Amino acid sequence: MFSGQVRLLQHAICYASESVDAVVQGTESLPTPCEGWDLQALLLHLNRSIDELHQSIALEPADRDAEDDDCRSSTTHLAATFRSRAGLLLQSCVKTERAGRRIAVGDLSLTSGWVVVVGAAEIAVHGWDISVACGFQRSIPAPLALGLLSLLQLVVDDAWRQSLFGPAIAVSPLASPSDQLVAFLGRRPFSSFADGRDVSSRGQAKSFCAPMGLRTRRA
């Protein structure tokens, strides 16, 4: 029913999975572009957000025990959890036929199709965060970045930013689609970093999602 959004989600998961492949043992404390979050905290947040999104789309109850276990997990375990949960999320989105059902995300009430777009954006941009933390600086593929940016620019206003996003950062109109997307969602593009690993004092941004992440409730 909303195949275009699901394709964006699929591409976002593929991109983020490649970034997650760079996660190795002993990387828990690596700084990320998300202010105050190390790599372990970022992966934990991402996995919980994916879990919440899956529950909202599939109408399944939350597994709080699994969340508690994650709090004690290494980054390599969290990386494996990401792959598993992302696969379940994609399956649930492919199967659902209720694209118009409304879901509350923070203070917003969105159709499930828009929730999938927001989820795709979170997964893609956090995939970018992970690549920066691991020192690889992998750009978001242009078709994915342009697809997300064209949709988000239609609807993101002050209310959306307060609930979900950080303040936009100005970039050149000649910036790459990846840089335009991450800047639109409150991150400093690669050109702002002297060293991809040194993100503790430069390029800090408000977390892509507010502290609640993609915590959702059915509307």
XYZ file of N, CA and C in Angstrom:
657
model
N 0.821 -1.201 0.000
C 0.000 0.000 0.000
C 0.867 1.267 0.000
N 2.078 1.194 0.521
C 2.969 2.354 0.490
C 4.359 1.883 0.102
N 4.433 1.304 -1.115
C 5.660 0.653 -1.563
C 6.815 1.637 -1.693
N 6.530 2.902 -2.079
C 7.603 3.873 -2.209
C 8.313 4.113 -0.896
N 7.551 4.263 0.172
C 8.147 4.464 1.497
C 8.935 3.231 1.936
N 8.392 2.058 1.642
C 9.074 0.827 2.037
C 10.384 0.663 1.283
N 10.414 1.086 0.028
C 11.677 1.023 -0.723
C 12.725 1.926 -0.094
N 12.310 3.119 0.339
C 13.250 4.002 1.030
C 13.766 3.336 2.300
N 12.867 2.696 3.033
C 13.271 2.001 4.252
C 14.259 0.886 3.934
N 13.986 0.131 2.891
C 14.888 -0.966 2.503
C 16.279 -0.436 2.172
N 16.337 0.654 1.404
C 17.631 1.228 1.043
C 18.343 1.793 2.271
N 17.570 2.385 3.189
C 18.170 2.924 4.409
C 18.779 1.807 5.249
N 18.073 0.693 5.351
C 18.578 -0.450 6.123
C 19.841 -1.012 5.473
N 19.843 -1.113 4.147
C 21.038 -1.620 3.445
C 22.235 -0.715 3.713
N 22.030 0.592 3.624
C 23.127 1.534 3.868
C 23.612 1.445 5.313
N 22.673 1.476 6.265
C 23.064 1.431 7.674
C 23.737 0.107 8.018
N 23.297 -0.983 7.390
C 23.911 -2.284 7.657
C 25.382 -2.289 7.240
N 25.695 -1.631 6.137
C 27.089 -1.549 5.705
C 27.909 -0.720 6.692
N 27.304 0.328 7.252
C 28.003 1.111 8.266
C 28.213 0.282 9.527
N 27.194 -0.481 9.911
C 27.279 -1.309 11.111
C 28.336 -2.401 10.948
N 28.602 -2.816 9.712
C 29.633 -3.833 9.479
C 31.008 -3.374 9.964
N 31.206 -2.069 10.115
C 32.496 -1.539 10.568
C 32.647 -1.584 12.082
N 31.574 -1.939 12.788
C 31.617 -1.985 14.256
C 32.382 -3.228 14.701
N 33.385 -3.044 15.533
C 34.202 -4.147 16.033
C 34.249 -4.090 17.555
N 34.855 -5.087 18.150
C 34.961 -5.140 19.610
C 35.766 -3.950 20.134
N 35.385 -3.504 21.316
C 36.121 -2.439 21.984
C 35.802 -1.046 21.503
N 34.682 -0.876 20.773
C 34.332 0.443 20.231
C 33.215 1.127 21.014
N 32.894 0.604 22.172
C 31.744 1.118 22.924
C 31.840 2.616 23.203
N 33.027 3.108 23.498
C 33.171 4.500 23.936
C 33.519 5.474 22.820
N 33.523 5.028 21.558
C 33.817 5.958 20.466
C 32.785 7.082 20.447
N 33.204 8.339 20.297
C 32.252 9.454 20.216
C 31.520 9.438 18.880
N 30.324 9.996 18.867
C 29.502 10.060 17.653
C 29.060 11.504 17.426
N 28.499 11.807 16.246
C 27.968 13.156 16.012
C 26.765 13.503 16.882
N 26.183 12.533 17.567
C 25.064 12.788 18.478
C 25.636 13.217 19.831
N 25.415 14.451 20.200
C 26.046 15.029 21.378
C 25.770 14.204 22.636
N 26.848 13.834 23.325
C 26.718 13.103 24.579
C 26.516 11.613 24.424
N 26.483 11.112 23.187
C 26.249 9.685 22.963
C 27.499 9.033 22.408
N 27.953 7.958 23.056
C 29.021 7.156 22.464
C 28.391 6.111 21.542
N 29.231 5.287 20.924
C 28.716 4.350 19.923
C 27.777 3.327 20.541
N 28.072 2.877 21.741
C 27.188 1.914 22.398
C 25.806 2.514 22.623
N 25.766 3.750 23.141
C 24.483 4.405 23.397
C 23.714 4.641 22.105
N 24.424 5.003 21.031
C 23.763 5.250 19.754
C 23.143 3.973 19.204
N 23.891 2.877 19.226
C 23.352 1.614 18.735
C 22.170 1.154 19.570
N 22.261 1.336 20.877
C 21.150 0.966 21.749
C 19.911 1.777 21.403
N 20.091 3.089 21.223
C 18.970 3.953 20.846
C 18.372 3.534 19.510
N 19.235 3.275 18.535
C 18.749 2.898 17.209
C 17.951 1.607 17.271
N 18.440 0.621 17.992
C 17.737 -0.655 18.095
C 16.386 -0.493 18.783
N 16.349 0.319 19.822
C 15.072 0.539 20.519
C 14.087 1.274 19.625
N 14.580 2.234 18.847
C 13.699 2.960 17.932
C 13.128 2.031 16.868
N 13.979 1.161 16.324
C 13.507 0.194 15.327
C 12.473 -0.735 15.947
N 12.714 -1.163 17.178
C 11.780 -2.039 17.865
C 10.433 -1.350 18.052
N 10.456 -0.083 18.483
C 9.214 0.669 18.671
C 8.481 0.841 17.348
N 9.210 1.131 16.292
C 8.586 1.300 14.984
C 7.956 -0.007 14.509
N 8.676 -1.109 14.692
C 8.130 -2.418 14.312
C 6.861 -2.726 15.087
N 6.867 -2.449 16.391
C 5.689 -2.715 17.214
C 4.493 -1.894 16.747
N 4.741 -0.638 16.361
C 3.656 0.239 15.936
C 3.083 -0.180 14.586
N 3.972 -0.586 13.681
C 3.514 -1.005 12.353
C 2.826 -2.361 12.424
N 3.414 -3.297 13.177
C 2.896 -4.669 13.242
C 1.857 -4.852 14.335
N 1.632 -3.823 15.158
C 0.681 -3.887 16.274
C 1.040 -5.013 17.234
N 2.325 -5.063 17.604
C 2.808 -6.066 18.543
C 3.246 -5.394 19.843
N 3.138 -6.100 20.977
C 3.541 -5.507 22.261
C 5.049 -5.357 22.366
N 5.491 -4.415 23.217
C 6.917 -4.187 23.431
C 7.532 -5.323 24.229
N 8.815 -5.604 23.929
C 9.579 -6.615 24.657
C 10.572 -5.887 25.560
N 10.141 -5.522 26.775
C 11.000 -4.739 27.664
C 12.189 -5.548 28.171
N 12.029 -6.852 28.305
C 13.153 -7.670 28.764
C 14.304 -7.599 27.779
N 13.983 -7.601 26.481
C 15.023 -7.509 25.468
C 15.757 -6.184 25.574
N 15.023 -5.087 25.867
C 15.661 -3.790 26.022
C 16.622 -3.802 27.201
N 16.220 -4.410 28.319
C 17.082 -4.456 29.495
C 18.367 -5.226 29.189
N 18.258 -6.312 28.446
C 19.438 -7.084 28.075
C 20.393 -6.243 27.228
N 19.837 -5.414 26.336
C 20.659 -4.600 25.464
C 21.546 -3.630 26.238
N 21.070 -3.166 27.378
C 21.824 -2.183 28.159
C 23.184 -2.719 28.585
N 23.342 -4.026 28.624
C 24.604 -4.621 29.058
C 25.385 -5.215 27.885
N 24.975 -4.862 26.668
C 25.535 -5.507 25.487
C 26.731 -4.748 24.928
N 27.630 -5.494 24.287
C 28.749 -4.901 23.578
C 28.255 -4.308 22.262
N 29.090 -3.482 21.635
C 28.698 -2.906 20.353
C 28.553 -3.981 19.274
N 29.366 -5.035 19.336
C 29.240 -6.093 18.330
C 27.910 -6.828 18.479
N 27.483 -7.052 19.733
C 26.177 -7.677 19.945
C 25.060 -6.740 19.484
N 25.179 -5.452 19.788
C 24.167 -4.488 19.365
C 24.105 -4.386 17.846
N 25.253 -4.535 17.177
C 25.274 -4.520 15.717
C 24.482 -5.705 15.161
N 24.664 -6.882 15.766
C 23.908 -8.059 15.334
C 22.420 -7.875 15.603
N 22.106 -7.254 16.737
C 20.703 -6.988 17.062
C 20.079 -6.051 16.046
N 20.837 -5.046 15.622
C 20.331 -4.129 14.597
C 19.920 -4.893 13.345
N 20.785 -5.769 12.865
C 20.475 -6.506 11.638
C 19.202 -7.333 11.792
N 19.050 -7.967 12.943
C 17.880 -8.802 13.184
C 16.603 -7.974 13.247
N 16.635 -6.891 14.037
C 15.432 -6.077 14.213
C 15.075 -5.326 12.936
N 16.085 -4.865 12.213
C 15.809 -4.165 10.962
C 15.130 -5.095 9.965
N 15.557 -6.366 9.935
C 14.916 -7.334 9.052
C 13.463 -7.564 9.414
N 13.167 -7.663 10.708
C 11.782 -7.842 11.152
C 10.932 -6.619 10.814
N 11.523 -5.429 10.976
C 10.799 -4.199 10.644
C 10.435 -4.178 9.172
N 11.377 -4.494 8.317
C 11.105 -4.463 6.889
C 10.020 -5.467 6.525
N 10.064 -6.643 7.109
C 9.034 -7.649 6.844
C 7.653 -7.144 7.244
N 7.570 -6.498 8.410
C 6.270 -6.018 8.884
C 5.732 -4.925 7.980
N 6.612 -4.065 7.435
C 6.166 -2.988 6.554
C 5.705 -3.535 5.208
N 6.377 -4.568 4.732
C 5.976 -5.181 3.463
C 4.607 -5.829 3.592
N 4.329 -6.415 4.751
C 3.091 -7.177 4.936
C 1.888 -6.311 5.278
N 2.109 -5.151 5.896
C 0.966 -4.380 6.374
C 0.156 -3.812 5.219
N -1.138 -3.712 5.412
C -2.029 -3.127 4.408
C -2.739 -1.900 4.965
N -2.251 -1.382 6.068
C -2.941 -0.267 6.722
C -2.062 0.973 6.663
N -1.795 1.423 5.441
C -0.903 2.567 5.260
C -1.471 3.852 5.839
N -2.795 3.956 5.941
C -3.400 5.188 6.427
C -3.629 5.236 7.927
N -3.336 4.141 8.644
C -3.535 4.136 10.092
C -2.649 5.178 10.739
N -3.167 5.884 11.725
C -2.421 6.964 12.361
C -1.716 6.452 13.617
N -0.484 6.948 13.794
C 0.363 6.554 14.916
C 0.924 7.828 15.534
N 0.912 7.919 16.843
C 1.471 9.086 17.528
C 2.963 8.896 17.705
N 3.734 9.886 17.251
C 5.185 9.898 17.405
C 5.540 11.179 18.141
N 5.929 11.049 19.401
C 6.144 12.246 20.208
C 4.831 12.996 20.341
N 4.836 14.264 19.934
C 3.625 15.080 19.997
C 2.881 15.107 18.667
N 3.310 14.301 17.722
C 2.725 14.315 16.390
C 1.859 13.086 16.166
N 0.880 13.230 15.287
C 0.060 12.104 14.863
C 0.281 11.928 13.369
N 0.930 10.817 12.978
C 1.328 10.595 11.589
C 0.662 9.346 11.042
N 0.419 9.329 9.735
C -0.028 8.091 9.113
C 1.136 7.105 9.138
N 0.815 5.827 9.056
C 1.869 4.822 9.119
C 2.854 4.970 7.963
N 2.388 5.470 6.808
C 3.293 5.712 5.704
C 4.352 6.736 6.048
N 3.958 7.814 6.721
C 4.923 8.835 7.138
C 5.812 8.324 8.260
N 5.291 7.468 9.113
C 6.133 6.877 10.153
C 7.252 6.057 9.525
N 6.949 5.354 8.436
C 7.975 4.588 7.734
C 9.042 5.530 7.173
N 8.624 6.672 6.628
C 9.587 7.649 6.111
C 10.483 8.165 7.230
N 9.880 8.522 8.369
C 10.669 8.999 9.503
C 11.632 7.912 9.966
N 11.154 6.665 10.008
C 12.015 5.561 10.399
C 13.171 5.370 9.427
N 12.883 5.485 8.126
C 13.941 5.364 7.129
C 14.975 6.466 7.299
N 14.503 7.674 7.587
C 15.425 8.796 7.793
C 16.290 8.561 9.026
N 15.675 8.097 10.114
C 16.454 7.846 11.322
C 17.512 6.772 11.085
N 17.128 5.694 10.434
C 18.068 4.598 10.188
C 19.206 5.068 9.291
N 18.874 5.816 8.231
C 19.911 6.281 7.318
C 20.879 7.234 8.007
N 20.335 8.212 8.736
C 21.207 9.226 9.324
C 21.993 8.652 10.499
N 21.393 7.751 11.264
C 22.181 7.095 12.309
C 23.221 6.155 11.696
N 22.930 5.603 10.519
C 23.966 4.849 9.810
C 25.141 5.752 9.466
N 24.835 6.971 9.077
C 25.879 7.968 8.807
C 26.654 8.277 10.089
N 25.934 8.462 11.204
C 26.586 8.707 12.492
C 27.569 7.586 12.836
N 27.128 6.351 12.621
C 27.970 5.186 12.948
C 29.217 5.190 12.068
N 29.052 5.524 10.791
C 30.216 5.542 9.893
C 31.220 6.605 10.324
N 30.725 7.752 10.792
C 31.619 8.804 11.273
C 32.337 8.337 12.538
N 31.594 7.732 13.462
C 32.192 7.259 14.714
C 33.284 6.228 14.450
N 33.076 5.381 13.437
C 34.047 4.333 13.126
C 35.156 4.816 12.196
N 35.103 6.092 11.786
C 36.182 6.674 11.008
C 36.117 6.438 9.521
N 34.950 6.012 8.990
C 34.867 5.694 7.570
C 34.171 6.780 6.746
N 33.340 7.593 7.367
C 32.684 8.707 6.684
C 32.022 8.266 5.373
N 31.083 7.340 5.485
C 30.377 6.821 4.312
C 29.192 7.708 3.981
N 29.205 8.293 2.801
C 28.094 9.142 2.379
C 26.826 8.316 2.191
N 25.691 8.916 2.486
C 24.404 8.287 2.198
C 24.223 8.296 0.679
N 23.880 7.175 0.055
C 23.723 7.140 -1.406
C 22.787 8.236 -1.895
N 23.146 8.864 -3.002
C 22.392 10.017 -3.497
C 20.902 9.730 -3.708
N 20.511 8.604 -4.338
C 19.067 8.370 -4.522
C 18.308 8.300 -3.195
N 18.904 7.670 -2.192
C 18.269 7.574 -0.881
C 18.198 8.941 -0.224
N 19.304 9.672 -0.231
C 19.333 10.994 0.399
C 18.340 11.941 -0.262
N 18.299 11.942 -1.596
C 17.373 12.824 -2.310
C 15.927 12.432 -2.064
N 15.654 11.125 -2.030
C 14.292 10.669 -1.773
C 13.792 11.094 -0.409
N 14.627 10.916 0.608
C 14.239 11.313 1.961
C 14.124 12.826 2.070
N 15.099 13.541 1.518
C 15.100 14.996 1.632
C 13.886 15.613 0.950
N 13.527 15.109 -0.224
C 12.390 15.676 -0.954
C 11.094 15.500 -0.179
N 10.955 14.392 0.530
C 9.747 14.171 1.329
C 9.779 14.974 2.627
N 10.898 14.937 3.333
C 10.976 15.618 4.619
C 10.834 17.127 4.472
N 11.344 17.690 3.394
C 11.233 19.136 3.191
C 9.786 19.581 3.018
N 8.907 18.660 2.644
C 7.495 18.994 2.467
C 6.767 19.152 3.793
N 7.258 18.493 4.830
C 6.459 18.404 6.053
C 7.171 18.853 7.329
N 8.503 18.923 7.317
C 9.216 19.249 8.551
C 9.036 20.726 8.870
N 8.412 21.000 10.002
C 8.242 22.369 10.496
C 8.745 22.420 11.926
N 8.457 23.501 12.635
C 8.961 23.650 14.002
C 8.455 22.537 14.910
N 7.200 22.119 14.713
C 6.642 21.058 15.554
C 7.388 19.747 15.329
N 7.679 19.436 14.062
C 8.438 18.216 13.755
C 9.826 18.287 14.369
N 10.470 19.450 14.238
C 11.831 19.560 14.765
C 11.846 19.430 16.275
N 10.850 19.994 16.934
C 10.804 19.898 18.391
C 10.611 18.463 18.847
N 9.850 17.690 18.091
C 9.563 16.309 18.479
C 10.612 15.322 18.002
N 11.211 15.588 16.830
C 12.019 14.551 16.194
C 13.433 14.955 15.801
N 13.624 16.207 15.400
C 14.877 16.569 14.756
C 15.600 17.699 15.475
N 16.880 17.851 15.148
C 17.646 18.993 15.604
C 17.535 20.137 14.608
N 18.010 21.337 14.980
C 17.973 22.493 14.074
C 18.797 22.226 12.815
N 18.290 22.697 11.679
C 19.017 22.528 10.423
C 20.301 23.348 10.439
N 21.302 22.883 9.716
C 22.583 23.568 9.580
C 22.734 23.990 8.116
N 23.093 25.250 7.891
C 23.203 25.773 6.535
C 24.402 25.145 5.813
N 24.187 24.744 4.577
C 25.262 24.226 3.731
C 25.123 24.835 2.342
N 26.149 24.709 1.558
C 26.130 25.215 0.193
C 25.079 24.474 -0.631
N 24.379 25.171 -1.538
C 23.435 24.470 -2.427
C 24.137 23.477 -3.343
N 25.470 23.578 -3.435
C 26.241 22.635 -4.241
C 26.695 21.420 -3.437
N 26.324 21.373 -2.155
C 26.703 20.230 -1.314
C 26.079 18.957 -1.863
N 26.697 17.836 -1.565
C 26.179 16.544 -2.025
C 24.820 16.264 -1.387
N 24.008 15.395 -2.010
C 22.723 15.037 -1.397
C 22.881 14.512 0.029
N 23.915 13.720 0.273
C 24.152 13.199 1.620
C 24.393 14.334 2.600
N 25.265 15.275 2.227
C 25.557 16.398 3.120
C 24.325 17.265 3.336
N 23.525 17.457 2.295
C 22.308 18.258 2.444
C 21.334 17.594 3.412
N 21.196 16.268 3.324
C 20.266 15.570 4.207
C 20.725 15.626 5.656
N 21.992 15.304 5.913
C 22.444 15.291 7.303
C 22.421 16.695 7.892
N 22.699 17.708 7.077
C 22.634 19.091 7.568
C 21.193 19.490 7.854
N 20.268 19.064 7.006
C 18.848 19.357 7.214
C 18.357 18.759 8.528
N 18.973 17.650 8.921
C 18.569 16.974 10.143
C 19.536 17.249 11.305
N 20.295 18.348 11.216
C 21.028 18.840 12.374
C 22.442 18.358 12.538
N 23.059 17.849 11.463
C 24.439 17.395 11.561
C 25.355 18.233 10.674
N 26.619 18.299 11.069
C 27.601 18.979 10.230
C 28.177 17.957 9.250
N 28.153 18.286 7.951
C 28.668 17.336 6.943
C 30.146 17.046 7.125
N 30.637 16.064 6.360
C 32.020 15.629 6.475
C 33.006 16.778 6.331
N 32.688 17.739 5.484
C 33.618 18.838 5.240
C 33.871 19.658 6.498
N 33.027 19.506 7.522
C 33.216 20.238 8.770
C 34.190 19.545 9.699
N 34.539 18.282 9.396
C 35.414 17.515 10.279
C 36.845 17.552 9.770
N 37.767 17.858 10.642
C 39.175 17.733 10.287
C 39.594 16.274 10.353
N 38.921 15.507 11.211
C 39.237 14.094 11.398
C 37.929 13.396 11.683
N 37.569 12.388 10.877
C 36.281 11.730 11.038
C 36.072 11.140 12.409
N 37.168 10.785 13.123
C 37.005 10.191 14.443
C 36.827 11.246 15.521
N 37.237 12.483 15.246
C 37.194 13.513 16.273
C 35.888 14.274 16.182
N 34.854 13.708 16.771
C 33.545 14.343 16.713
C 33.083 14.757 18.099
N 33.947 14.678 19.072
C 33.540 15.005 20.430
C 33.407 16.492 20.649
N 34.150 17.316 19.882
C 34.074 18.755 20.086
C 33.663 19.505 18.832
N 33.612 18.821 17.667
C 33.178 19.457 16.433
C 32.017 18.660 15.864
N 31.122 19.387 15.209
C 30.027 18.709 14.536
C 29.013 18.116 15.491
N 29.028 18.564 16.746
C 28.030 18.041 17.668
C 26.657 18.540 17.247
N 25.687 17.679 17.354
C 24.326 18.050 16.994
C 23.370 17.442 17.980
N 22.244 18.079 18.130
C 21.174 17.475 18.907
C 20.867 16.120 18.292
N 20.591 15.151 19.150
C 20.251 13.836 18.638
C 19.183 13.956 17.566
N 19.316 13.150 16.496
C 18.369 13.189 15.383
C 16.949 13.062 15.892
N 16.732 12.149 16.810
C 15.438 12.078 17.465
C 15.561 12.702 18.841
N 14.492 13.275 19.319
C 14.471 13.804 20.673
C 14.760 12.670 21.638
N 15.029 12.949 22.932
C 15.392 11.873 23.846
C 14.455 10.668 23.803
N 13.211 10.886 23.428
C 12.271 9.770 23.363
C 12.551 8.882 22.157
N 13.361 9.354 21.208
C 13.582 8.603 19.987
C 12.273 8.450 19.232
N 12.108 7.303 18.612
C 10.876 7.047 17.877
C 9.850 6.360 18.764
N 9.833 6.733 20.043
C 8.827 6.148 20.923
C 7.459 6.522 20.401
N 6.650 5.517 20.149
C 5.381 5.773 19.507
C 4.233 5.257 20.362
N 3.068 5.818 20.114
C 1.847 5.300 20.709
C 0.794 5.345 19.637
N -0.106 4.418 19.644
C -1.114 4.354 18.598
C -2.137 5.436 18.799
N -2.444 6.144 17.703
C -3.428 7.229 17.779
C -4.777 6.740 17.270
